[in-house]
């Protein structure tokens, strides 16, 4: 049953069937051919797959992010990032990276961050003498932090599928997210120095001390920028603090985030109008519809895999190959990277987690640490050739050939792979903060 499920899904992808429909059709066709299961069960499983209460957090967090963006958050967070790192080598590229950290705590989606930030930062980088391919590479690599930084949609999905505390997952992602941004900023510093980008409106500067720095007169004042961005920065703190002190669950925190976004946009920033609210609702509904369709179909596919005892057979095959945890984690990294290249992260997570979870937890891997490993690996897959969905999107925004963007992305891909190894083999990076704060749900 497993080979037919995989084969049917692969055929659907080759025929360029949208991933949600490819998953659902692969499941239904396999069940129809190989089992006596009534196909009405498929419809029931699709509905059941998206009814768990914690999944309600996904549309609410997406809506909160949409309202915050419509209410004037974008320019304020960009100004703050520029005020902090604009004076560093590669100032605008560093601003791109740091902005991804700020926005990751709002949107929870790498693709959403590329779509919003990329349309602002890529033209700005090109105007300051950055190559289009390099601009695309930086913009694709930075938002990988979004699924790691709470509130993360992908972590919510993992928590629902595995039964792991979403609150613990949120706190477990904080240090890994900061570490990734720090490593990426180092990579930007080194690559800008080697390539000699000026980051000034004039491309003819020969002063090496100015290479990559935004002139002081062009940078916004720090304290003014911090004050303007403070209401937006408080949202992740409100969510995490509420979960830590037991004021609300992760799902309830999403509802609080929507209310907070409305208050900030209307009464603090005073840029949120009825028209913008309606536009945010429309855009968020479209994104939610796409995500939930994939989740529903992936739940059906996962149920078909489980019904065919594929996880048990996979576990037996893995243990027959090796029971060495280091070897197995290497194989897991490779598997997840490949999955992240071709399959939407949430769908890949739902399909793979039931297979990996019982095997690795039996070998002593903490469920929270496993969640971070999966999320990080699938995120790195977004910039991994030959597909690299995030890199493909940013190259389209930059209007540069995809193969050219791939050539410029290798320093950031290498950084991501080193980061992935650290996260995989040093669990304390992920588990220290939840253990110190003793976070529950």
Short mmCIF file of N, CA, C and O in Angstrom, two decimals, residues 3-15 17-27 30 301 342-344 347 351:
data_model
loop_
_atom_site.label_atom_id
_atom_site.label_comp_id
_atom_site.label_asym_id
_atom_site.label_seq_id
_atom_site.Cartn_x
_atom_site.Cartn_y
_atom_site.Cartn_z
N UNK A 3 3.97 1.82 -1.30
CA UNK A 3 4.50 2.20 -2.62
C UNK A 3 3.45 2.83 -3.54
O UNK A 3 3.76 3.78 -4.27
N UNK A 4 2.21 2.31 -3.50
CA UNK A 4 1.17 2.88 -4.35
C UNK A 4 0.79 4.28 -3.89
O UNK A 4 0.58 5.18 -4.73
N UNK A 5 0.72 4.51 -2.59
CA UNK A 5 0.44 5.85 -2.08
C UNK A 5 1.51 6.84 -2.54
O UNK A 5 1.20 7.92 -3.04
N UNK A 6 2.77 6.43 -2.37
CA UNK A 6 3.87 7.31 -2.79
C UNK A 6 3.89 7.50 -4.30
O UNK A 6 4.12 8.59 -4.81
N UNK A 7 3.64 6.40 -5.03
CA UNK A 7 3.64 6.48 -6.49
C UNK A 7 2.54 7.36 -7.03
O UNK A 7 2.77 8.18 -7.93
N UNK A 8 1.34 7.22 -6.48
CA UNK A 8 0.22 8.06 -6.94
C UNK A 8 0.46 9.53 -6.63
O UNK A 8 0.15 10.41 -7.44
N UNK A 9 1.02 9.79 -5.45
CA UNK A 9 1.31 11.18 -5.09
C UNK A 9 2.41 11.74 -6.00
O UNK A 9 2.31 12.88 -6.49
N UNK A 10 3.45 10.95 -6.25
CA UNK A 10 4.52 11.40 -7.14
C UNK A 10 4.01 11.67 -8.54
O UNK A 10 4.41 12.66 -9.18
N UNK A 11 3.09 10.82 -9.02
CA UNK A 11 2.50 11.02 -10.34
C UNK A 11 1.73 12.33 -10.39
O UNK A 11 1.80 13.09 -11.36
N UNK A 12 0.97 12.59 -9.34
CA UNK A 12 0.21 13.85 -9.28
C UNK A 12 1.12 15.06 -9.31
O UNK A 12 0.82 16.05 -9.98
N UNK A 13 2.25 14.99 -8.60
CA UNK A 13 3.19 16.11 -8.60
C UNK A 13 3.82 16.31 -9.97
O UNK A 13 4.00 17.44 -10.43
N UNK A 14 4.16 15.18 -10.65
CA UNK A 14 4.73 15.28 -11.99
C UNK A 14 3.74 15.91 -12.98
O UNK A 14 4.14 16.62 -13.90
N UNK A 15 2.46 15.62 -12.78
CA UNK A 15 1.42 16.18 -13.64
C UNK A 15 1.04 17.60 -13.23
O UNK A 15 0.11 18.17 -13.78
N UNK A 17 -0.39 18.64 -10.53
CA UNK A 17 -1.64 18.76 -9.80
C UNK A 17 -1.35 19.51 -8.50
O UNK A 17 -0.35 19.22 -7.84
N UNK A 18 -2.15 20.49 -8.11
CA UNK A 18 -1.94 21.18 -6.83
C UNK A 18 -1.79 20.18 -5.70
O UNK A 18 -2.49 19.16 -5.65
N UNK A 19 -0.88 20.48 -4.76
CA UNK A 19 -0.47 19.49 -3.78
C UNK A 19 -1.64 18.97 -2.93
O UNK A 19 -1.70 17.78 -2.62
N UNK A 20 -2.59 19.84 -2.57
CA UNK A 20 -3.72 19.38 -1.78
C UNK A 20 -4.53 18.33 -2.53
O UNK A 20 -4.90 17.28 -1.97
N UNK A 21 -4.81 18.58 -3.80
CA UNK A 21 -5.57 17.62 -4.61
C UNK A 21 -4.75 16.37 -4.88
O UNK A 21 -5.30 15.26 -4.93
N UNK A 22 -3.43 16.52 -5.07
CA UNK A 22 -2.57 15.36 -5.31
C UNK A 22 -2.58 14.42 -4.12
O UNK A 22 -2.66 13.19 -4.28
N UNK A 23 -2.52 14.96 -2.91
CA UNK A 23 -2.56 14.13 -1.70
C UNK A 23 -3.90 13.42 -1.56
O UNK A 23 -3.95 12.22 -1.26
N UNK A 24 -4.98 14.17 -1.77
CA UNK A 24 -6.31 13.57 -1.61
C UNK A 24 -6.56 12.49 -2.66
O UNK A 24 -7.05 11.39 -2.34
N UNK A 25 -6.24 12.78 -3.92
CA UNK A 25 -6.47 11.81 -4.99
C UNK A 25 -5.61 10.56 -4.80
O UNK A 25 -6.08 9.43 -5.02
N UNK A 26 -4.36 10.74 -4.41
CA UNK A 26 -3.48 9.59 -4.17
C UNK A 26 -4.07 8.68 -3.09
O UNK A 26 -4.06 7.45 -3.21
N UNK A 27 -4.59 9.28 -2.04
CA UNK A 27 -5.18 8.50 -0.94
C UNK A 27 -6.43 7.77 -1.39
O UNK A 27 -6.59 6.56 -1.15
N UNK A 30 -5.76 4.91 -4.01
CA UNK A 30 -5.12 3.76 -3.36
C UNK A 30 -6.12 2.98 -2.51
O UNK A 30 -6.16 1.74 -2.56
N UNK A 301 -4.09 11.58 3.79
CA UNK A 301 -2.95 10.81 3.30
C UNK A 301 -2.24 10.13 4.47
O UNK A 301 -1.86 8.95 4.38
N UNK A 342 10.32 19.63 -2.11
CA UNK A 342 9.26 19.32 -3.05
C UNK A 342 7.85 19.49 -2.49
O UNK A 342 6.89 19.69 -3.25
N UNK A 343 7.69 19.41 -1.17
CA UNK A 343 6.36 19.37 -0.57
C UNK A 343 6.20 20.55 0.38
O UNK A 343 7.14 20.92 1.09
N UNK A 344 5.03 21.14 0.38
CA UNK A 344 4.70 22.21 1.32
C UNK A 344 4.97 21.72 2.75
O UNK A 344 4.67 20.59 3.11
N UNK A 347 2.25 20.01 4.96
CA UNK A 347 1.85 18.71 4.42
C UNK A 347 2.94 17.68 4.68
O UNK A 347 2.66 16.54 5.10
N UNK A 351 2.70 14.14 6.98
CA UNK A 351 2.99 12.84 6.39
C UNK A 351 4.13 12.14 7.11
O UNK A 351 4.07 10.94 7.40
#
